[in-house]
Amino acid sequence: NAGVTQTPKFRILKIGQSMTLQCTQDMNHNYMYWYRQDPGMGLKLIYYSVGAGITDKGEVPNGYNVSRSTTEDFPLRLELAAPSQTSVYFCASRGLGTDTQYFGPGTRLTVL
Amino acid sequence: AQSVSQHNHHVILSEAASLELGCNYSYGGTVNLFWYVQYPGQHLQLLLKYFSGDPLVKGIKGFEAEFIKSKFSFNLRKPSVQWSDTAEYFCAPRPIPQRFGAGTRLTVKP
């Protein structure tokens, strides 16, 4: 049982490039979340999903897209990277009827 | 409006000092309350949680938190901190989607 895994761990992008941050959980959790963590700003919710095929915007969705074609995977897509998207990104999941989120190790993204 | 605030951005303590980190929230309905901890270089882990019942909840590593409904607060405490408690602490009241406070960085000097 690996829990929540994220790839890559680190990435440097040029302005305007695109990339996908991968997130996979093997706990059969219905709920999945993407957060970004900026220094002194805490965690901000980007997108979340309550199940396969269902996603919704969080607090800071602009510049990102998500999909949830399977229960296990919840990739986050950056289409046109901007310096403001330099951050650490965390994926999390939560089981139906439970209240604890489990977090992945994070992806540190730098946009230059 | 739903919000959560942590009053202390950076707390510096010596070992064996007592700790209290403040957390206040603003929600209209029933909340479940969480504290998460992020040790340097690691990802977020659950420290403790409150759903109902005894408002004083105990978590891992000697941490506890008290839910005071009238004050909309869920402050984190530890009687005697250790150097290994150096981390960032996040308060998170929930319903969906989960909101997190801005975090409090705790530095414990040996």
mmCIF file with all atom_site columns, C-alpha atoms in Angstrom:
data_model
loop_
_atom_site.group_PDB
_atom_site.id
_atom_site.type_symbol
_atom_site.label_atom_id
_atom_site.label_alt_id
_atom_site.label_comp_id
_atom_site.label_asym_id
_atom_site.label_entity_id
_atom_site.label_seq_id
_atom_site.pdbx_PDB_ins_code
_atom_site.Cartn_x
_atom_site.Cartn_y
_atom_site.Cartn_z
_atom_site.occupancy
_atom_site.B_iso_or_equiv
_atom_site.pdbx_formal_charge
_atom_site.auth_seq_id
_atom_site.auth_comp_id
_atom_site.auth_asym_id
_atom_site.auth_atom_id
_atom_site.pdbx_PDB_model_num
ATOM 1   C CA . ASN A 1 1   ? 0.000   0.000  0.000   1.00 0.00 ? 1   ASN A CA 1
ATOM 2   C CA . ALA A 1 2   ? 1.910   3.035  -1.271  1.00 0.00 ? 2   ALA A CA 1
ATOM 3   C CA . GLY A 1 3   ? -0.671  5.643  -0.261  1.00 0.00 ? 3   GLY A CA 1
ATOM 4   C CA . VAL A 1 4   ? -0.534  8.814  -2.357  1.00 0.00 ? 4   VAL A CA 1
ATOM 5   C CA . THR A 1 5   ? 2.295   9.109  -4.844  1.00 0.00 ? 5   THR A CA 1
ATOM 6   C CA . GLN A 1 6   ? 3.271   12.130 -6.921  1.00 0.00 ? 6   GLN A CA 1
ATOM 7   C CA . THR A 1 7   ? 5.605   12.544 -9.859  1.00 0.00 ? 7   THR A CA 1
ATOM 8   C CA . PRO A 1 8   ? 7.872   14.287 -10.569 1.00 0.00 ? 8   PRO A CA 1
ATOM 9   C CA . LYS A 1 9   ? 9.433   15.446 -7.309  1.00 0.00 ? 9   LYS A CA 1
ATOM 10  C CA . PHE A 1 10  ? 11.108  18.442 -8.907  1.00 0.00 ? 10  PHE A CA 1
ATOM 11  C CA . ARG A 1 11  ? 10.662  20.247 -12.207 1.00 0.00 ? 11  ARG A CA 1
ATOM 12  C CA . ILE A 1 12  ? 11.879  23.434 -13.807 1.00 0.00 ? 12  ILE A CA 1
ATOM 13  C CA . LEU A 1 13  ? 9.789   24.884 -16.616 1.00 0.00 ? 13  LEU A CA 1
ATOM 14  C CA . LYS A 1 14  ? 10.229  27.801 -18.953 1.00 0.00 ? 14  LYS A CA 1
ATOM 15  C CA . ILE A 1 15  ? 7.465   30.373 -19.265 1.00 0.00 ? 15  ILE A CA 1
ATOM 16  C CA . GLY A 1 16  ? 4.800   29.134 -21.659 1.00 0.00 ? 16  GLY A CA 1
ATOM 17  C CA . GLN A 1 17  ? 5.674   25.454 -21.389 1.00 0.00 ? 17  GLN A CA 1
ATOM 18  C CA . SER A 1 18  ? 3.111   22.915 -20.329 1.00 0.00 ? 18  SER A CA 1
ATOM 19  C CA . MET A 1 19  ? 3.321   19.915 -18.060 1.00 0.00 ? 19  MET A CA 1
ATOM 20  C CA . THR A 1 20  ? 1.234   17.432 -16.114 1.00 0.00 ? 20  THR A CA 1
ATOM 21  C CA . LEU A 1 21  ? 1.734   16.665 -12.452 1.00 0.00 ? 21  LEU A CA 1
ATOM 22  C CA . GLN A 1 22  ? 0.776   13.091 -11.728 1.00 0.00 ? 22  GLN A CA 1
ATOM 23  C CA . CYS A 1 23  ? -1.020  11.895 -8.625  1.00 0.00 ? 23  CYS A CA 1
ATOM 24  C CA . THR A 1 24  ? -2.037  8.328  -7.853  1.00 0.00 ? 24  THR A CA 1
ATOM 25  C CA . GLN A 1 25  ? -3.583  6.765  -4.773  1.00 0.00 ? 25  GLN A CA 1
ATOM 26  C CA . ASP A 1 26  ? -4.064  3.071  -4.113  1.00 0.00 ? 26  ASP A CA 1
ATOM 27  C CA . MET A 1 27  ? -6.516  3.348  -1.208  1.00 0.00 ? 27  MET A CA 1
ATOM 28  C CA . ASN A 1 28  ? -9.660  3.437  -3.357  1.00 0.00 ? 28  ASN A CA 1
ATOM 29  C CA . HIS A 1 29  ? -10.469 6.902  -2.055  1.00 0.00 ? 29  HIS A CA 1
ATOM 30  C CA . ASN A 1 30  ? -13.338 8.816  -3.597  1.00 0.00 ? 30  ASN A CA 1
ATOM 31  C CA . TYR A 1 31  ? -12.046 12.288 -2.837  1.00 0.00 ? 31  TYR A CA 1
ATOM 32  C CA . MET A 1 32  ? -8.868  13.744 -4.260  1.00 0.00 ? 32  MET A CA 1
ATOM 33  C CA . TYR A 1 33  ? -7.418  17.234 -3.983  1.00 0.00 ? 33  TYR A CA 1
ATOM 34  C CA . TRP A 1 34  ? -4.691  19.406 -5.437  1.00 0.00 ? 34  TRP A CA 1
ATOM 35  C CA . TYR A 1 35  ? -3.132  22.132 -3.303  1.00 0.00 ? 35  TYR A CA 1
ATOM 36  C CA . ARG A 1 36  ? -0.337  24.579 -3.810  1.00 0.00 ? 36  ARG A CA 1
ATOM 37  C CA . GLN A 1 37  ? 1.828   25.739 -0.954  1.00 0.00 ? 37  GLN A CA 1
ATOM 38  C CA . ASP A 1 38  ? 3.507   29.119 -1.112  1.00 0.00 ? 38  ASP A CA 1
ATOM 39  C CA . PRO A 1 39  ? 5.760   30.484 1.658   1.00 0.00 ? 39  PRO A CA 1
ATOM 40  C CA . GLY A 1 40  ? 3.731   32.227 4.331   1.00 0.00 ? 40  GLY A CA 1
ATOM 41  C CA . MET A 1 41  ? 0.488   31.540 2.488   1.00 0.00 ? 41  MET A CA 1
ATOM 42  C CA . GLY A 1 42  ? -0.351  28.065 3.671   1.00 0.00 ? 42  GLY A CA 1
ATOM 43  C CA . LEU A 1 43  ? -2.165  25.637 1.454   1.00 0.00 ? 43  LEU A CA 1
ATOM 44  C CA . LYS A 1 44  ? -4.540  26.789 -1.228  1.00 0.00 ? 44  LYS A CA 1
ATOM 45  C CA . LEU A 1 45  ? -6.965  24.408 -2.877  1.00 0.00 ? 45  LEU A CA 1
ATOM 46  C CA . ILE A 1 46  ? -6.677  24.368 -6.667  1.00 0.00 ? 46  ILE A CA 1
ATOM 47  C CA . TYR A 1 47  ? -9.122  21.651 -7.704  1.00 0.00 ? 47  TYR A CA 1
ATOM 48  C CA . TYR A 1 48  ? -10.805 18.711 -6.109  1.00 0.00 ? 48  TYR A CA 1
ATOM 49  C CA . SER A 1 49  ? -12.727 15.643 -7.157  1.00 0.00 ? 49  SER A CA 1
ATOM 50  C CA . VAL A 1 50  ? -15.434 13.710 -5.368  1.00 0.00 ? 50  VAL A CA 1
ATOM 51  C CA . GLY A 1 51  ? -15.181 10.693 -7.629  1.00 0.00 ? 51  GLY A CA 1
ATOM 52  C CA . ALA A 1 52  ? -14.262 9.500  -11.084 1.00 0.00 ? 52  ALA A CA 1
ATOM 53  C CA . GLY A 1 53  ? -15.620 11.873 -13.696 1.00 0.00 ? 53  GLY A CA 1
ATOM 54  C CA . ILE A 1 54  ? -16.468 14.626 -11.183 1.00 0.00 ? 54  ILE A CA 1
ATOM 55  C CA . THR A 1 55  ? -14.204 17.594 -10.562 1.00 0.00 ? 55  THR A CA 1
ATOM 56  C CA . ASP A 1 56  ? -14.698 21.090 -9.239  1.00 0.00 ? 56  ASP A CA 1
ATOM 57  C CA . LYS A 1 57  ? -12.734 24.279 -8.746  1.00 0.00 ? 57  LYS A CA 1
ATOM 58  C CA . GLY A 1 58  ? -11.148 25.249 -5.484  1.00 0.00 ? 58  GLY A CA 1
ATOM 59  C CA . GLU A 1 59  ? -9.865  28.620 -4.383  1.00 0.00 ? 59  GLU A CA 1
ATOM 60  C CA . VAL A 1 60  ? -7.154  29.181 -7.031  1.00 0.00 ? 60  VAL A CA 1
ATOM 61  C CA . PRO A 1 61  ? -8.038  27.235 -10.198 1.00 0.00 ? 61  PRO A CA 1
ATOM 62  C CA . ASN A 1 62  ? -6.874  29.737 -12.826 1.00 0.00 ? 62  ASN A CA 1
ATOM 63  C CA . GLY A 1 63  ? -4.104  28.407 -15.034 1.00 0.00 ? 63  GLY A CA 1
ATOM 64  C CA . TYR A 1 64  ? -4.774  24.767 -14.164 1.00 0.00 ? 64  TYR A CA 1
ATOM 65  C CA . ASN A 1 65  ? -6.910  21.915 -15.371 1.00 0.00 ? 65  ASN A CA 1
ATOM 66  C CA . VAL A 1 66  ? -7.675  18.487 -13.973 1.00 0.00 ? 66  VAL A CA 1
ATOM 67  C CA . SER A 1 67  ? -9.313  15.268 -15.013 1.00 0.00 ? 67  SER A CA 1
ATOM 68  C CA . ARG A 1 68  ? -10.437 12.204 -13.115 1.00 0.00 ? 68  ARG A CA 1
ATOM 69  C CA . SER A 1 69  ? -10.985 9.314  -15.489 1.00 0.00 ? 69  SER A CA 1
ATOM 70  C CA . THR A 1 70  ? -10.217 6.679  -12.847 1.00 0.00 ? 70  THR A CA 1
ATOM 71  C CA . THR A 1 71  ? -10.554 6.467  -9.082  1.00 0.00 ? 71  THR A CA 1
ATOM 72  C CA . GLU A 1 72  ? -6.795  6.129  -8.690  1.00 0.00 ? 72  GLU A CA 1
ATOM 73  C CA . ASP A 1 73  ? -5.459  9.014  -10.800 1.00 0.00 ? 73  ASP A CA 1
ATOM 74  C CA . PHE A 1 74  ? -5.956  12.760 -10.547 1.00 0.00 ? 74  PHE A CA 1
ATOM 75  C CA . PRO A 1 75  ? -3.476  14.576 -12.819 1.00 0.00 ? 75  PRO A CA 1
ATOM 76  C CA . LEU A 1 76  ? -3.039  18.347 -12.699 1.00 0.00 ? 76  LEU A CA 1
ATOM 77  C CA . ARG A 1 77  ? -2.299  20.102 -15.982 1.00 0.00 ? 77  ARG A CA 1
ATOM 78  C CA . LEU A 1 78  ? -0.508  23.419 -16.468 1.00 0.00 ? 78  LEU A CA 1
ATOM 79  C CA . GLU A 1 79  ? -1.026  24.597 -20.039 1.00 0.00 ? 79  GLU A CA 1
ATOM 80  C CA . LEU A 1 80  ? 0.993   27.824 -20.182 1.00 0.00 ? 80  LEU A CA 1
ATOM 81  C CA . ALA A 1 81  ? 3.360   27.969 -17.258 1.00 0.00 ? 81  ALA A CA 1
ATOM 82  C CA . ALA A 1 82  ? 3.843   31.347 -15.592 1.00 0.00 ? 82  ALA A CA 1
ATOM 83  C CA . PRO A 1 83  ? 6.281   32.443 -12.865 1.00 0.00 ? 83  PRO A CA 1
ATOM 84  C CA . SER A 1 84  ? 3.320   32.854 -10.510 1.00 0.00 ? 84  SER A CA 1
ATOM 85  C CA . GLN A 1 85  ? 2.880   29.085 -10.644 1.00 0.00 ? 85  GLN A CA 1
ATOM 86  C CA . THR A 1 86  ? 6.220   28.505 -8.977  1.00 0.00 ? 86  THR A CA 1
ATOM 87  C CA . SER A 1 87  ? 5.193   26.604 -5.880  1.00 0.00 ? 87  SER A CA 1
ATOM 88  C CA . VAL A 1 88  ? 5.098   23.263 -4.143  1.00 0.00 ? 88  VAL A CA 1
ATOM 89  C CA . TYR A 1 89  ? 2.122   21.177 -5.208  1.00 0.00 ? 89  TYR A CA 1
ATOM 90  C CA . PHE A 1 90  ? 0.506   18.591 -2.979  1.00 0.00 ? 90  PHE A CA 1
ATOM 91  C CA . CYS A 1 91  ? -2.018  15.975 -3.904  1.00 0.00 ? 91  CYS A CA 1
ATOM 92  C CA . ALA A 1 92  ? -4.237  14.445 -1.236  1.00 0.00 ? 92  ALA A CA 1
ATOM 93  C CA . SER A 1 93  ? -6.991  11.875 -1.005  1.00 0.00 ? 93  SER A CA 1
ATOM 94  C CA . ARG A 1 94  ? -9.736  10.999 1.421   1.00 0.00 ? 94  ARG A CA 1
ATOM 95  C CA . GLY A 1 95  ? -12.025 8.014  1.714   1.00 0.00 ? 95  GLY A CA 1
ATOM 96  C CA . LEU A 1 96  ? -15.784 8.189  1.566   1.00 0.00 ? 96  LEU A CA 1
ATOM 97  C CA . GLY A 1 97  ? -17.231 8.555  5.044   1.00 0.00 ? 97  GLY A CA 1
ATOM 98  C CA . THR A 1 98  ? -13.881 9.415  6.590   1.00 0.00 ? 98  THR A CA 1
ATOM 99  C CA . ASP A 1 99  ? -12.430 12.769 7.498   1.00 0.00 ? 99  ASP A CA 1
ATOM 100 C CA . THR A 1 100 ? -8.688  12.368 7.243   1.00 0.00 ? 100 THR A CA 1
ATOM 101 C CA . GLN A 1 101 ? -6.780  13.473 4.178   1.00 0.00 ? 101 GLN A CA 1
ATOM 102 C CA . TYR A 1 102 ? -3.642  11.653 3.150   1.00 0.00 ? 102 TYR A CA 1
ATOM 103 C CA . PHE A 1 103 ? -1.017  13.687 1.397   1.00 0.00 ? 103 PHE A CA 1
ATOM 104 C CA . GLY A 1 104 ? 1.542   12.892 -1.236  1.00 0.00 ? 104 GLY A CA 1
ATOM 105 C CA . PRO A 1 105 ? 5.185   13.977 -0.882  1.00 0.00 ? 105 PRO A CA 1
ATOM 106 C CA . GLY A 1 106 ? 4.761   17.024 -3.109  1.00 0.00 ? 106 GLY A CA 1
ATOM 107 C CA . THR A 1 107 ? 6.156   18.344 -6.371  1.00 0.00 ? 107 THR A CA 1
ATOM 108 C CA . ARG A 1 108 ? 8.405   21.383 -6.320  1.00 0.00 ? 108 ARG A CA 1
ATOM 109 C CA . LEU A 1 109 ? 7.854   23.371 -9.499  1.00 0.00 ? 109 LEU A CA 1
ATOM 110 C CA . THR A 1 110 ? 9.890   26.364 -10.626 1.00 0.00 ? 110 THR A CA 1
ATOM 111 C CA . VAL A 1 111 ? 8.876   28.443 -13.634 1.00 0.00 ? 111 VAL A CA 1
ATOM 112 C CA . LEU A 1 112 ? 11.596  30.651 -15.061 1.00 0.00 ? 112 LEU A CA 1
ATOM 113 C CA . ALA B 2 1   ? -17.767 33.551 4.713   1.00 0.00 ? 1   ALA B CA 1
ATOM 114 C CA . GLN B 2 2   ? -15.724 30.498 5.546   1.00 0.00 ? 2   GLN B CA 1
ATOM 115 C CA . SER B 2 3   ? -12.291 31.290 6.886   1.00 0.00 ? 3   SER B CA 1
ATOM 116 C CA . VAL B 2 4   ? -9.581  30.041 9.177   1.00 0.00 ? 4   VAL B CA 1
ATOM 117 C CA . SER B 2 5   ? -6.837  32.081 10.782  1.00 0.00 ? 5   SER B CA 1
ATOM 118 C CA . GLN B 2 6   ? -3.687  31.138 12.613  1.00 0.00 ? 6   GLN B CA 1
ATOM 119 C CA . HIS B 2 7   ? -2.404  33.994 14.680  1.00 0.00 ? 7   HIS B CA 1
ATOM 120 C CA . ASN B 2 8   ? 1.268   33.160 14.925  1.00 0.00 ? 8   ASN B CA 1
ATOM 121 C CA . HIS B 2 9   ? 3.307   32.995 11.750  1.00 0.00 ? 9   HIS B CA 1
ATOM 122 C CA . HIS B 2 10  ? 6.618   32.066 13.340  1.00 0.00 ? 10  HIS B CA 1
ATOM 123 C CA . VAL B 2 11  ? 7.170   30.905 16.902  1.00 0.00 ? 11  VAL B CA 1
ATOM 124 C CA . ILE B 2 12  ? 10.618  30.357 18.358  1.00 0.00 ? 12  ILE B CA 1
ATOM 125 C CA . LEU B 2 13  ? 10.952  28.429 21.610  1.00 0.00 ? 13  LEU B CA 1
ATOM 126 C CA . SER B 2 14  ? 13.640  26.778 23.642  1.00 0.00 ? 14  SER B CA 1
ATOM 127 C CA . GLU B 2 15  ? 13.435  23.096 24.447  1.00 0.00 ? 15  GLU B CA 1
ATOM 128 C CA . ALA B 2 16  ? 11.140  22.273 27.363  1.00 0.00 ? 16  ALA B CA 1
ATOM 129 C CA . ALA B 2 17  ? 9.114   25.455 26.863  1.00 0.00 ? 17  ALA B CA 1
ATOM 130 C CA . SER B 2 18  ? 5.352   25.171 26.632  1.00 0.00 ? 18  SER B CA 1
ATOM 131 C CA . LEU B 2 19  ? 3.609   25.701 23.318  1.00 0.00 ? 19  LEU B CA 1
ATOM 132 C CA . GLU B 2 20  ? 0.245   27.078 22.316  1.00 0.00 ? 20  GLU B CA 1
ATOM 133 C CA . LEU B 2 21  ? -0.644  27.805 18.702  1.00 0.00 ? 21  LEU B CA 1
ATOM 134 C CA . GLY B 2 22  ? -3.861  29.652 18.023  1.00 0.00 ? 22  GLY B CA 1
ATOM 135 C CA . CYS B 2 23  ? -6.484  28.723 15.441  1.00 0.00 ? 23  CYS B CA 1
ATOM 136 C CA . ASN B 2 24  ? -9.802  30.464 14.883  1.00 0.00 ? 24  ASN B CA 1
ATOM 137 C CA . TYR B 2 25  ? -12.342 29.608 12.254  1.00 0.00 ? 25  TYR B CA 1
ATOM 138 C CA . SER B 2 26  ? -15.489 31.030 10.836  1.00 0.00 ? 26  SER B CA 1
ATOM 139 C CA . TYR B 2 27  ? -18.129 28.565 9.670   1.00 0.00 ? 27  TYR B CA 1
ATOM 140 C CA . GLY B 2 28  ? -21.871 28.575 10.018  1.00 0.00 ? 28  GLY B CA 1
ATOM 141 C CA . GLY B 2 29  ? -22.448 24.900 10.642  1.00 0.00 ? 29  GLY B CA 1
ATOM 142 C CA . THR B 2 30  ? -20.898 21.877 12.243  1.00 0.00 ? 30  THR B CA 1
ATOM 143 C CA . VAL B 2 31  ? -17.186 21.547 11.732  1.00 0.00 ? 31  VAL B CA 1
ATOM 144 C CA . ASN B 2 32  ? -14.626 18.855 12.100  1.00 0.00 ? 32  ASN B CA 1
ATOM 145 C CA . LEU B 2 33  ? -11.257 20.209 13.151  1.00 0.00 ? 33  LEU B CA 1
ATOM 146 C CA . PHE B 2 34  ? -7.776  19.045 12.290  1.00 0.00 ? 34  PHE B CA 1
ATOM 147 C CA . TRP B 2 35  ? -4.204  19.937 12.950  1.00 0.00 ? 35  TRP B CA 1
ATOM 148 C CA . TYR B 2 36  ? -1.598  18.806 10.444  1.00 0.00 ? 36  TYR B CA 1
ATOM 149 C CA . VAL B 2 37  ? 2.175   18.950 10.805  1.00 0.00 ? 37  VAL B CA 1
ATOM 150 C CA . GLN B 2 38  ? 4.837   19.196 8.125   1.00 0.00 ? 38  GLN B CA 1
ATOM 151 C CA . TYR B 2 39  ? 8.361   18.340 9.244   1.00 0.00 ? 39  TYR B CA 1
ATOM 152 C CA . PRO B 2 40  ? 11.234  19.745 7.185   1.00 0.00 ? 40  PRO B CA 1
ATOM 153 C CA . GLY B 2 41  ? 11.506  17.909 3.888   1.00 0.00 ? 41  GLY B CA 1
ATOM 154 C CA . GLN B 2 42  ? 8.440   15.777 4.557   1.00 0.00 ? 42  GLN B CA 1
ATOM 155 C CA . HIS B 2 43  ? 4.821   15.938 3.549   1.00 0.00 ? 43  HIS B CA 1
ATOM 156 C CA . LEU B 2 44  ? 1.822   16.766 5.665   1.00 0.00 ? 44  LEU B CA 1
ATOM 157 C CA . GLN B 2 45  ? 0.790   14.363 8.398   1.00 0.00 ? 45  GLN B CA 1
ATOM 158 C CA . LEU B 2 46  ? -2.251  14.344 10.629  1.00 0.00 ? 46  LEU B CA 1
ATOM 159 C CA . LEU B 2 47  ? -1.445  15.432 14.187  1.00 0.00 ? 47  LEU B CA 1
ATOM 160 C CA . LEU B 2 48  ? -4.895  15.220 15.758  1.00 0.00 ? 48  LEU B CA 1
ATOM 161 C CA . LYS B 2 49  ? -8.562  15.709 15.003  1.00 0.00 ? 49  LYS B CA 1
ATOM 162 C CA . TYR B 2 50  ? -11.827 16.585 16.685  1.00 0.00 ? 50  TYR B CA 1
ATOM 163 C CA . PHE B 2 51  ? -15.262 15.437 15.568  1.00 0.00 ? 51  PHE B CA 1
ATOM 164 C CA . SER B 2 52  ? -17.441 15.483 18.672  1.00 0.00 ? 52  SER B CA 1
ATOM 165 C CA . GLY B 2 53  ? -17.470 14.595 22.373  1.00 0.00 ? 53  GLY B CA 1
ATOM 166 C CA . ASP B 2 54  ? -14.693 15.594 24.760  1.00 0.00 ? 54  ASP B CA 1
ATOM 167 C CA . PRO B 2 55  ? -13.438 18.977 23.509  1.00 0.00 ? 55  PRO B CA 1
ATOM 168 C CA . LEU B 2 56  ? -9.911  18.187 24.653  1.00 0.00 ? 56  LEU B CA 1
ATOM 169 C CA . VAL B 2 57  ? -8.336  15.852 22.141  1.00 0.00 ? 57  VAL B CA 1
ATOM 170 C CA . LYS B 2 58  ? -4.951  14.219 22.325  1.00 0.00 ? 58  LYS B CA 1
ATOM 171 C CA . GLY B 2 59  ? -2.800  13.515 19.319  1.00 0.00 ? 59  GLY B CA 1
ATOM 172 C CA . ILE B 2 60  ? 0.558   12.044 18.532  1.00 0.00 ? 60  ILE B CA 1
ATOM 173 C CA . LYS B 2 61  ? 3.853   13.063 20.141  1.00 0.00 ? 61  LYS B CA 1
ATOM 174 C CA . GLY B 2 62  ? 2.276   14.629 23.216  1.00 0.00 ? 62  GLY B CA 1
ATOM 175 C CA . PHE B 2 63  ? 0.228   17.248 21.384  1.00 0.00 ? 63  PHE B CA 1
ATOM 176 C CA . GLU B 2 64  ? -3.301  18.142 22.400  1.00 0.00 ? 64  GLU B CA 1
ATOM 177 C CA . ALA B 2 65  ? -5.908  20.631 21.271  1.00 0.00 ? 65  ALA B CA 1
ATOM 178 C CA . GLU B 2 66  ? -8.989  22.119 22.863  1.00 0.00 ? 66  GLU B CA 1
ATOM 179 C CA . PHE B 2 67  ? -12.147 22.953 20.970  1.00 0.00 ? 67  PHE B CA 1
ATOM 180 C CA . ILE B 2 68  ? -13.930 25.982 22.415  1.00 0.00 ? 68  ILE B CA 1
ATOM 181 C CA . LYS B 2 69  ? -17.153 26.331 20.494  1.00 0.00 ? 69  LYS B CA 1
ATOM 182 C CA . SER B 2 70  ? -18.067 29.734 21.921  1.00 0.00 ? 70  SER B CA 1
ATOM 183 C CA . LYS B 2 71  ? -14.757 31.165 20.754  1.00 0.00 ? 71  LYS B CA 1
ATOM 184 C CA . PHE B 2 72  ? -14.628 29.283 17.439  1.00 0.00 ? 72  PHE B CA 1
ATOM 185 C CA . SER B 2 73  ? -11.152 28.188 18.415  1.00 0.00 ? 73  SER B CA 1
ATOM 186 C CA . PHE B 2 74  ? -9.106  25.009 18.266  1.00 0.00 ? 74  PHE B CA 1
ATOM 187 C CA . ASN B 2 75  ? -5.741  25.833 19.801  1.00 0.00 ? 75  ASN B CA 1
ATOM 188 C CA . LEU B 2 76  ? -2.863  23.386 19.726  1.00 0.00 ? 76  LEU B CA 1
ATOM 189 C CA . ARG B 2 77  ? -0.796  22.817 22.876  1.00 0.00 ? 77  ARG B CA 1
ATOM 190 C CA . LYS B 2 78  ? 2.187   20.883 24.109  1.00 0.00 ? 78  LYS B CA 1
ATOM 191 C CA . PRO B 2 79  ? 3.499   21.186 27.668  1.00 0.00 ? 79  PRO B CA 1
ATOM 192 C CA . SER B 2 80  ? 7.175   20.726 26.785  1.00 0.00 ? 80  SER B CA 1
ATOM 193 C CA . VAL B 2 81  ? 8.503   21.013 23.241  1.00 0.00 ? 81  VAL B CA 1
ATOM 194 C CA . GLN B 2 82  ? 11.480  19.172 21.834  1.00 0.00 ? 82  GLN B CA 1
ATOM 195 C CA . TRP B 2 83  ? 13.923  20.101 19.117  1.00 0.00 ? 83  TRP B CA 1
ATOM 196 C CA . SER B 2 84  ? 12.257  17.454 16.929  1.00 0.00 ? 84  SER B CA 1
ATOM 197 C CA . ASP B 2 85  ? 8.998   19.435 17.047  1.00 0.00 ? 85  ASP B CA 1
ATOM 198 C CA . THR B 2 86  ? 10.508  21.998 14.691  1.00 0.00 ? 86  THR B CA 1
ATOM 199 C CA . ALA B 2 87  ? 8.002   21.989 11.834  1.00 0.00 ? 87  ALA B CA 1
ATOM 200 C CA . GLU B 2 88  ? 5.157   23.878 10.249  1.00 0.00 ? 88  GLU B CA 1
ATOM 201 C CA . TYR B 2 89  ? 1.711   23.406 11.741  1.00 0.00 ? 89  TYR B CA 1
ATOM 202 C CA . PHE B 2 90  ? -1.567  23.852 9.890   1.00 0.00 ? 90  PHE B CA 1
ATOM 203 C CA . CYS B 2 91  ? -5.043  24.154 11.321  1.00 0.00 ? 91  CYS B CA 1
ATOM 204 C CA . ALA B 2 92  ? -7.844  22.870 9.102   1.00 0.00 ? 92  ALA B CA 1
ATOM 205 C CA . PRO B 2 93  ? -11.534 23.034 9.848   1.00 0.00 ? 93  PRO B CA 1
ATOM 206 C CA . ARG B 2 94  ? -13.618 21.045 7.400   1.00 0.00 ? 94  ARG B CA 1
ATOM 207 C CA . PRO B 2 95  ? -16.323 20.623 5.515   1.00 0.00 ? 95  PRO B CA 1
ATOM 208 C CA . ILE B 2 96  ? -15.487 19.994 1.894   1.00 0.00 ? 96  ILE B CA 1
ATOM 209 C CA . PRO B 2 97  ? -13.423 21.442 0.382   1.00 0.00 ? 97  PRO B CA 1
ATOM 210 C CA . GLN B 2 98  ? -10.925 21.474 3.169   1.00 0.00 ? 98  GLN B CA 1
ATOM 211 C CA . ARG B 2 99  ? -9.610  24.842 4.201   1.00 0.00 ? 99  ARG B CA 1
ATOM 212 C CA . PHE B 2 100 ? -6.177  25.245 5.729   1.00 0.00 ? 100 PHE B CA 1
ATOM 213 C CA . GLY B 2 101 ? -4.811  28.035 7.840   1.00 0.00 ? 101 GLY B CA 1
ATOM 214 C CA . ALA B 2 102 ? -1.729  29.890 6.640   1.00 0.00 ? 102 ALA B CA 1
ATOM 215 C CA . GLY B 2 103 ? 0.430   27.787 8.924   1.00 0.00 ? 103 GLY B CA 1
ATOM 216 C CA . THR B 2 104 ? 2.663   28.497 11.889  1.00 0.00 ? 104 THR B CA 1
ATOM 217 C CA . ARG B 2 105 ? 6.338   27.765 11.661  1.00 0.00 ? 105 ARG B CA 1
ATOM 218 C CA . LEU B 2 106 ? 7.715   26.476 14.947  1.00 0.00 ? 106 LEU B CA 1
ATOM 219 C CA . THR B 2 107 ? 11.444  26.586 15.585  1.00 0.00 ? 107 THR B CA 1
ATOM 220 C CA . VAL B 2 108 ? 12.676  24.878 18.734  1.00 0.00 ? 108 VAL B CA 1
ATOM 221 C CA . LYS B 2 109 ? 16.179  25.784 19.798  1.00 0.00 ? 109 LYS B CA 1
ATOM 222 C CA . PRO B 2 110 ? 18.179  22.991 21.458  1.00 0.00 ? 110 PRO B CA 1
#
